[in-house]
Amino acid sequence: MSGGRFGADFLSTYEEGIKREWVIGNGLGGYASSTIIGAGTRTYHGLLVATPENSPGRLLLLSSLDEEISINEEIYKLAVHKYPDTISPTGFDYLSEFIRYPFPLWVYQLGDFTINKKVFMIHNSNTTCVLYDITSRREGALLRIFPLVSSRDFNLTARSGYLSFFQRAGPSGVSLASSTGFTFSVSSNLQYHPNPVWHYNLEYDTEKKRGLNFQEDNFNPGYFESKLEPGKSRFFIAASTGDISSFTLEQVDKFYTREANRQNLLALDSRLTEPFALKLLKATDAFVVKNRFSGENTVIAGYHWYSDWGRDAMISLPGLLLIPYRFDEAKSTLNNFARYLRRGLIPNTFPAFGGEPVYNTVDASLWFIHALDRYFAYTHDFLFLSDIWNTVEDIINNYCNGTDFGIGMDPDCLIRQGPQLTWMDAKVGEWAVT
């Protein structure tokens, strides 16, 4: 393993392959994520996890793409799934390399077939694209790709008895309307064939270890198919909550180039030169997103299940946004939390479904002042400091005079607080540990 490249030693068994995970974001809080062998081990793993309009939060829509290549009546399956007491298929048998940057890339070797599979998301769009480059000297081979889909809260599992889909199929893809009320599409430059099948009792090892529901069913509406000619073949699969019926390979290539250029520009603007620092920069980009209600920038506190948290956003703001010279996004993040100020407190977190923010934090507002100080040290933005100064005064006055949750200043000028207001907010029964 070197710089995000993983060879056969890390990929040749299920047990080794599931130890390492990857995640990429779309700038909206949506993401794609799995293990480096493509096996889902969490309910949160999927190729399209998004927040469609009017959804209560993040939904898992595209679980996986199960590819197979037929050569002389032999079928080679590239997917990896865990079922009760078995792992099938075992696509890691053909996986020779996984490369994380700039986008997740899998290299499969099947005799004289080489298959490169790249996954990326279109920035500021609930769209995942997968590009396939296949090289071979053989004739008569056939590629099939089976999308496994769901339509559920990404914290939960789904069963076929409680979830159904209506599909509207076309020659290049399918639009799926789920019984949960959401619609999404899967499209390709391959030929689509409807053939609805349920996959039952997929298992997620990590959820099993956590003592949570770890089995679910996925729906496969059909499959995409194409003959493989000798030489090089290129295909794409796209999944989105928007209209992608007109996508072409040329367009998807342009989306890929645009996203690669965006990340390269981040690297250039950052003035960073050390290779590891540049990889960290690209990795942290997934945490910088738009708040779906305010339209301002914010920071995801962690993947997979965290949303934007005030404390985490302010602590991480210098490293995520100031050192890389992302000053506009830093200003927007400060504005995002300042606009929700209440009695000297910035939000601890925002509910995924909207509504009132939650303010149960003693230190987020103090971290806000620290982050603003760091922003000014980098930018000398007197105009913004002047505009937001009322927020600083409001925080200080409320801390001095006392505000919600028992937060206030004692005569010795130290800050007091009620229970469960720091990052150490564990509670056992009715006993608040801190």
Coordinates of C-alpha atoms in Angstrom, one line a residue:
M1 CA 0.0 0.0 0.0
S2 CA 1.4 3.4 -1.0
G3 CA -0.4 6.7 -1.2
G4 CA -3.8 5.3 -1.5
R5 CA -2.9 2.4 -3.8
F6 CA -3.7 -1.1 -2.6
G7 CA -2.4 -4.3 -4.2
A8 CA -3.4 -7.9 -4.0
D9 CA -2.2 -8.3 -0.4
F10 CA -5.0 -6.0 0.7
L11 CA -7.7 -7.3 -1.8
S12 CA -7.3 -11.1 -2.0
T13 CA -9.7 -12.1 0.8
Y14 CA -13.0 -10.8 2.1
E15 CA -11.7 -10.4 5.7
E16 CA -8.7 -8.2 4.6
G17 CA -10.7 -6.3 1.9
I18 CA -13.4 -5.0 4.3
K19 CA -10.9 -3.4 6.7
R20 CA -10.6 -0.3 4.5
E21 CA -13.3 2.0 3.4
W22 CA -13.6 5.0 1.0
V23 CA -16.0 7.9 0.7
I24 CA -16.5 10.7 -1.8
G25 CA -19.0 13.5 -1.5
N26 CA -21.1 15.7 -3.8
G27 CA -21.0 19.0 -1.9
L28 CA -24.6 18.6 -0.8
G29 CA -24.1 16.1 2.0
G30 CA -24.7 13.2 -0.3
Y31 CA -22.0 10.6 -0.9
A32 CA -20.8 7.3 -2.3
S33 CA -19.0 4.9 0.0
S34 CA -18.0 1.3 0.4
T35 CA -15.0 -0.9 1.2
I36 CA -12.1 -1.2 -1.2
I37 CA -13.3 -4.6 -2.5
G38 CA -16.8 -3.2 -3.1
A39 CA -18.5 -5.2 -0.3
G40 CA -21.0 -3.3 1.7
T41 CA -20.5 -3.8 5.5
R42 CA -22.7 -0.9 6.8
T43 CA -26.2 0.2 6.1
Y44 CA -24.5 3.5 5.1
H45 CA -22.6 1.9 2.3
G46 CA -23.9 2.7 -1.2
L47 CA -23.0 4.2 -4.6
L48 CA -25.7 6.9 -4.3
V49 CA -26.7 8.2 -0.9
A50 CA -28.6 11.5 -1.4
T51 CA -31.0 14.0 -0.1
P52 CA -33.8 14.3 -2.6
E53 CA -36.2 17.2 -2.5
N54 CA -38.7 16.9 0.4
S55 CA -36.9 14.0 1.9
P56 CA -36.5 13.8 5.7
G57 CA -32.8 13.2 5.4
R58 CA -30.2 11.1 3.5
L59 CA -31.6 8.2 1.6
L60 CA -29.7 5.2 0.2
L61 CA -30.9 4.8 -3.4
L62 CA -28.2 2.8 -5.4
S63 CA -26.7 0.1 -3.2
S64 CA -24.3 -1.4 -5.7
L65 CA -23.6 -2.4 -9.3
D66 CA -23.1 -6.1 -9.9
E67 CA -21.0 -6.6 -13.0
E68 CA -20.4 -9.9 -14.8
I69 CA -18.5 -10.8 -17.9
S70 CA -19.5 -13.9 -20.0
I71 CA -16.6 -15.4 -21.9
N72 CA -17.1 -18.7 -23.8
E73 CA -20.1 -19.5 -21.6
E74 CA -18.0 -18.9 -18.4
I75 CA -19.4 -16.2 -16.2
Y76 CA -17.1 -14.0 -14.1
K77 CA -18.8 -12.0 -11.4
L78 CA -17.0 -8.9 -10.0
A79 CA -19.4 -8.0 -7.1
V80 CA -18.9 -9.0 -3.5
H81 CA -21.8 -9.7 -1.2
K82 CA -22.2 -11.3 2.2
Y83 CA -25.2 -13.6 2.8
P84 CA -26.0 -15.9 5.8
D85 CA -23.1 -18.3 6.0
T86 CA -21.6 -17.4 2.6
I87 CA -19.9 -14.8 0.5
S88 CA -21.1 -14.7 -3.0
P89 CA -19.9 -13.6 -5.5
T90 CA -16.3 -13.2 -4.7
G91 CA -15.2 -10.6 -7.2
F92 CA -12.1 -9.8 -5.2
D93 CA -10.6 -13.0 -6.8
Y94 CA -10.1 -10.9 -10.0
L95 CA -9.3 -7.6 -8.3
S96 CA -5.6 -6.7 -8.8
E97 CA -5.5 -3.1 -7.5
F98 CA -7.6 -0.4 -5.9
I99 CA -6.4 3.3 -6.3
R100 CA -8.2 5.9 -4.1
Y101 CA -7.1 9.2 -5.8
P102 CA -8.2 11.2 -7.6
F103 CA -11.3 9.0 -7.6
P104 CA -11.9 5.4 -6.5
L105 CA -10.6 3.1 -9.2
W106 CA -10.7 -0.7 -9.3
V107 CA -8.6 -2.7 -11.7
Y108 CA -9.8 -6.2 -12.5
Q109 CA -7.8 -8.8 -14.4
L110 CA -9.7 -11.7 -16.1
G111 CA -7.1 -13.5 -18.3
D112 CA -6.5 -11.1 -21.1
F113 CA -9.4 -8.9 -20.0
T114 CA -8.5 -5.7 -18.1
I115 CA -11.4 -3.8 -16.5
N116 CA -10.9 -0.3 -15.0
K117 CA -13.9 0.9 -13.0
K118 CA -14.0 4.5 -11.8
V119 CA -16.6 6.1 -9.5
F120 CA -17.1 9.8 -9.1
M121 CA -20.0 12.2 -8.1
I122 CA -21.0 15.4 -10.0
H123 CA -20.4 18.3 -7.6
N124 CA -23.6 20.0 -6.3
S125 CA -25.7 17.3 -7.9
N126 CA -27.3 14.1 -6.4
T127 CA -25.6 12.1 -9.2
T128 CA -23.1 9.3 -9.2
C129 CA -21.3 8.2 -12.3
V130 CA -19.3 5.0 -13.0
L131 CA -16.9 4.7 -15.9
Y132 CA -15.8 1.4 -17.3
D133 CA -12.7 1.0 -19.5
I134 CA -12.4 -2.6 -20.8
T135 CA -9.5 -3.9 -22.9
S136 CA -9.5 -7.3 -24.5
R137 CA -8.2 -9.2 -27.5
R138 CA -11.1 -11.7 -27.5
E139 CA -14.4 -11.8 -29.5
G140 CA -17.8 -12.7 -28.3
A141 CA -17.6 -11.6 -24.7
L142 CA -20.6 -10.1 -23.0
L143 CA -20.9 -7.5 -20.2
R144 CA -23.9 -7.3 -18.0
I145 CA -24.4 -4.8 -15.1
F146 CA -27.1 -5.3 -12.5
P147 CA -28.1 -2.3 -10.4
L148 CA -29.2 -3.1 -6.8
V149 CA -31.4 -0.4 -5.5
S150 CA -33.2 0.6 -2.4
S151 CA -35.1 3.7 -1.1
R152 CA -34.6 4.0 2.6
D153 CA -33.2 6.1 5.4
F154 CA -29.5 5.3 5.4
N155 CA -29.6 4.5 9.1
L156 CA -32.1 1.6 8.6
T157 CA -32.5 -1.6 6.6
A158 CA -35.3 -2.5 4.2
R159 CA -37.3 -5.6 3.4
S160 CA -39.1 -6.6 0.2
G161 CA -42.4 -6.9 2.1
Y162 CA -42.3 -3.2 3.0
L163 CA -40.8 -1.7 -0.1
S164 CA -41.8 -1.8 -3.7
F165 CA -40.9 -0.1 -7.0
F166 CA -42.6 0.9 -10.2
Q167 CA -40.2 1.1 -13.1
R168 CA -40.5 3.0 -16.3
A169 CA -37.9 1.5 -18.6
G170 CA -36.3 2.8 -21.8
P171 CA -33.6 1.5 -24.1
S172 CA -30.8 3.2 -22.1
G173 CA -32.1 3.2 -18.6
V174 CA -34.9 3.1 -16.0
S175 CA -36.8 5.5 -13.8
L176 CA -37.8 4.0 -10.5
A177 CA -40.6 5.2 -8.3
S178 CA -40.5 3.7 -4.8
S179 CA -43.3 3.1 -2.4
T180 CA -41.5 5.5 0.0
G181 CA -42.4 8.3 -2.4
F182 CA -39.1 9.0 -4.1
T183 CA -38.1 8.7 -7.7
F184 CA -34.6 8.2 -9.1
S185 CA -33.1 7.0 -12.3
V186 CA -30.3 4.7 -13.6
S187 CA -29.0 5.3 -17.1
S188 CA -26.2 4.1 -19.3
N189 CA -24.9 3.8 -22.9
L190 CA -25.5 0.0 -22.6
Q191 CA -28.8 -1.6 -23.5
Y192 CA -31.3 -1.9 -20.6
H193 CA -33.4 -5.0 -20.1
P194 CA -36.1 -5.0 -17.4
N195 CA -36.0 -8.2 -15.3
P196 CA -37.1 -7.5 -11.7
V197 CA -35.6 -9.7 -9.0
W198 CA -35.2 -9.3 -5.3
H199 CA -31.9 -10.2 -3.5
Y200 CA -32.7 -11.4 0.0
N201 CA -30.8 -11.3 3.2
L202 CA -27.7 -9.3 2.4
E203 CA -25.7 -8.9 5.5
Y204 CA -23.7 -6.0 6.9
D205 CA -20.9 -7.2 9.1
T206 CA -20.2 -3.9 10.9
E207 CA -23.9 -3.5 11.8
K208 CA -23.9 -7.0 13.2
K209 CA -21.0 -6.2 15.4
R210 CA -22.8 -3.1 16.6
G211 CA -25.8 -5.1 17.6
L212 CA -28.1 -3.5 15.0
N213 CA -30.2 -4.8 12.2
F214 CA -27.8 -6.2 9.8
Q215 CA -29.9 -8.0 7.1
E216 CA -31.9 -6.5 4.3
D217 CA -33.2 -7.0 0.8
N218 CA -32.2 -5.1 -2.3
F219 CA -34.2 -4.8 -5.5
N220 CA -32.7 -5.4 -8.9
P221 CA -35.0 -3.9 -11.6
G222 CA -33.1 -5.4 -14.6
Y223 CA -29.7 -5.3 -16.2
F224 CA -27.6 -3.4 -18.7
E225 CA -25.9 -5.4 -21.5
S226 CA -23.4 -5.0 -24.3
K227 CA -21.1 -7.2 -26.4
L228 CA -17.4 -6.5 -26.0
E229 CA -15.4 -6.1 -29.2
P230 CA -11.7 -6.7 -29.3
G231 CA -9.7 -3.7 -28.3
K232 CA -11.0 -1.1 -25.9
S233 CA -14.6 -0.5 -24.9
R234 CA -15.9 2.3 -22.8
F235 CA -19.2 2.4 -20.9
F236 CA -20.9 4.4 -18.1
I237 CA -23.6 3.9 -15.6
A238 CA -25.2 7.0 -13.9
A239 CA -27.7 7.2 -11.0
S240 CA -29.4 10.4 -10.0
T241 CA -32.5 11.9 -8.4
G242 CA -32.6 14.2 -11.5
D243 CA -33.2 13.6 -15.2
I244 CA -30.3 11.7 -16.7
S245 CA -32.1 10.1 -19.6
S246 CA -30.1 12.1 -22.2
F247 CA -26.6 11.4 -20.7
T248 CA -24.0 10.3 -23.2
L249 CA -20.5 8.9 -22.7
E250 CA -19.1 12.2 -23.9
Q251 CA -21.1 14.1 -21.3
V252 CA -20.0 11.8 -18.5
D253 CA -16.4 12.2 -19.6
K254 CA -16.8 16.0 -19.4
F255 CA -18.3 15.7 -15.9
Y256 CA -15.3 13.6 -14.9
T257 CA -12.9 16.1 -16.3
R258 CA -14.7 19.0 -14.7
E259 CA -14.7 17.4 -11.3
A260 CA -11.0 16.4 -11.7
N261 CA -10.2 20.0 -12.6
R262 CA -12.2 21.3 -9.6
Q263 CA -10.1 19.2 -7.3
N264 CA -6.9 20.1 -9.1
L265 CA -7.8 23.8 -8.7
L266 CA -8.3 23.3 -5.0
A267 CA -4.8 21.9 -4.8
L268 CA -3.3 24.8 -6.7
D269 CA -5.1 27.4 -4.6
S270 CA -4.0 25.7 -1.4
R271 CA -0.3 26.3 -2.1
L272 CA 0.3 22.9 -0.6
T273 CA 3.0 20.8 -2.3
E274 CA 3.7 17.8 0.0
P275 CA 2.0 14.8 -1.6
F276 CA 0.4 13.5 1.6
A277 CA -1.0 17.0 2.4
L278 CA -2.5 17.1 -1.1
K279 CA -4.2 13.8 -0.5
L280 CA -5.6 15.1 2.8
L281 CA -6.9 18.1 1.1
K282 CA -8.8 16.0 -1.5
A283 CA -10.1 13.7 1.3
T284 CA -11.4 16.7 3.4
D285 CA -13.3 18.2 0.4
A286 CA -16.1 15.7 1.1
F287 CA -16.7 17.4 4.5
V288 CA -17.4 20.9 2.9
V289 CA -21.0 21.0 1.9
K290 CA -24.0 23.3 1.4
N291 CA -26.6 23.5 4.2
R292 CA -29.8 22.4 2.3
F293 CA -32.0 25.0 4.1
S294 CA -29.8 28.1 4.4
G295 CA -27.9 27.6 1.1
E296 CA -24.7 28.6 3.0
N297 CA -21.6 26.5 3.4
T298 CA -21.2 24.2 6.4
V299 CA -19.1 21.3 7.5
I300 CA -20.2 17.6 7.9
A301 CA -18.9 16.5 11.3
G302 CA -18.1 13.0 10.1
Y303 CA -19.1 10.1 7.8
H304 CA -21.3 8.4 7.6
W305 CA -24.1 9.4 9.8
Y306 CA -23.2 12.9 11.2
S307 CA -24.7 16.1 9.9
D308 CA -23.3 19.6 10.4
W309 CA -22.4 20.3 14.0
G310 CA -21.4 23.7 15.3
R311 CA -18.5 22.6 17.5
D312 CA -16.9 20.4 14.9
A313 CA -17.4 23.0 12.1
M314 CA -15.7 25.7 14.1
I315 CA -12.8 23.5 15.4
S316 CA -12.1 22.2 11.9
L317 CA -12.6 25.5 10.0
P318 CA -8.9 26.6 10.0
G319 CA -7.6 23.3 8.7
L320 CA -10.5 22.6 6.2
L321 CA -10.9 26.1 4.8
L322 CA -8.3 28.6 5.9
I323 CA -5.0 26.7 5.3
P324 CA -6.2 25.7 1.8
Y325 CA -7.3 29.3 1.1
R326 CA -11.0 28.5 0.8
F327 CA -11.9 31.9 2.3
D328 CA -15.3 32.3 0.6
E329 CA -16.4 29.0 2.0
A330 CA -15.0 29.8 5.4
K331 CA -17.0 33.1 5.4
S332 CA -20.1 31.3 4.3
T333 CA -19.7 28.7 7.1
L334 CA -19.4 31.4 9.7
N335 CA -22.5 33.1 8.3
N336 CA -24.4 29.9 8.3
F337 CA -24.0 29.4 12.0
A338 CA -24.3 33.1 12.9
R339 CA -27.7 33.5 11.2
Y340 CA -29.1 30.9 13.6
L341 CA -27.7 32.5 16.8
R342 CA -30.1 32.4 19.7
R343 CA -29.4 33.9 23.1
G344 CA -25.7 33.8 22.5
L345 CA -25.6 30.2 21.3
I346 CA -24.9 29.0 17.8
P347 CA -26.5 25.6 17.0
N348 CA -25.0 22.4 18.2
T349 CA -26.5 20.6 15.2
F350 CA -29.2 21.0 12.5
P351 CA -32.0 18.4 12.2
A352 CA -31.7 16.5 8.9
F353 CA -35.5 17.1 8.3
G354 CA -35.4 20.8 8.9
G355 CA -37.1 22.6 11.8
E356 CA -35.4 24.3 14.7
P357 CA -31.7 23.8 15.3
V358 CA -30.5 22.2 18.5
Y359 CA -28.5 24.4 20.8
N360 CA -27.3 22.1 23.6
T361 CA -23.6 23.0 23.5
V362 CA -21.6 25.2 25.9
D363 CA -18.4 25.6 23.7
A364 CA -19.6 25.9 20.1
S365 CA -20.1 29.7 20.4
L366 CA -16.6 30.1 21.9
W367 CA -15.1 28.0 19.1
F368 CA -17.0 30.3 16.7
I369 CA -15.2 33.4 18.1
H370 CA -11.9 31.5 17.8
A371 CA -12.7 30.5 14.2
L372 CA -13.6 34.1 13.3
D373 CA -10.3 35.3 14.8
R374 CA -8.4 32.8 12.6
Y375 CA -10.4 33.9 9.6
F376 CA -9.5 37.5 10.2
A377 CA -5.8 36.6 10.7
Y378 CA -5.7 34.9 7.3
T379 CA -7.9 37.4 5.3
H380 CA -7.8 40.8 7.2
D381 CA -11.5 41.1 6.0
F382 CA -12.5 44.1 8.1
L383 CA -15.8 44.5 6.2
F384 CA -16.9 41.0 7.2
L385 CA -15.7 41.4 10.7
S386 CA -17.7 44.6 11.0
D387 CA -20.8 42.9 9.6
I388 CA -20.6 40.0 12.0
W389 CA -19.4 41.8 15.1
N390 CA -22.9 42.0 16.6
T391 CA -22.8 38.2 16.8
V392 CA -19.6 38.3 18.8
E393 CA -21.1 40.9 21.2
D394 CA -24.2 38.8 21.6
I395 CA -22.3 35.7 22.5
I396 CA -20.1 37.5 25.1
N397 CA -23.0 39.4 26.7
N398 CA -25.1 36.3 27.0
Y399 CA -22.3 34.2 28.5
C400 CA -21.6 37.0 31.0
N401 CA -25.2 37.5 32.0
G402 CA -26.4 33.9 31.7
T403 CA -28.3 32.0 29.0
D404 CA -30.0 28.7 28.3
F405 CA -28.9 25.3 29.7
G406 CA -27.4 26.8 32.8
I407 CA -24.6 28.5 30.8
G408 CA -23.1 31.6 32.4
M409 CA -20.1 33.3 34.0
D410 CA -19.4 32.8 37.7
P411 CA -17.9 35.5 39.9
D412 CA -14.4 34.1 39.3
C413 CA -15.0 34.7 35.5
L414 CA -15.0 30.9 34.7
I415 CA -17.9 29.5 32.6
R416 CA -20.5 27.2 34.3
Q417 CA -22.8 24.9 32.5
G418 CA -25.6 22.3 32.8
P419 CA -25.1 18.6 32.1
Q420 CA -24.4 17.1 28.7
L421 CA -23.2 20.2 26.9
T422 CA -19.6 19.3 25.9
W423 CA -18.5 16.7 23.4
M424 CA -18.5 14.3 26.3
D425 CA -22.3 14.1 26.5
A426 CA -22.9 10.4 27.3
K427 CA -25.9 9.5 29.4
V428 CA -26.5 6.2 31.2
G429 CA -30.2 5.9 32.0
E430 CA -31.0 9.2 33.8
W431 CA -27.4 9.8 34.8
A432 CA -25.5 12.4 32.7
V433 CA -21.8 11.4 32.9
T434 CA -20.7 15.0 32.4

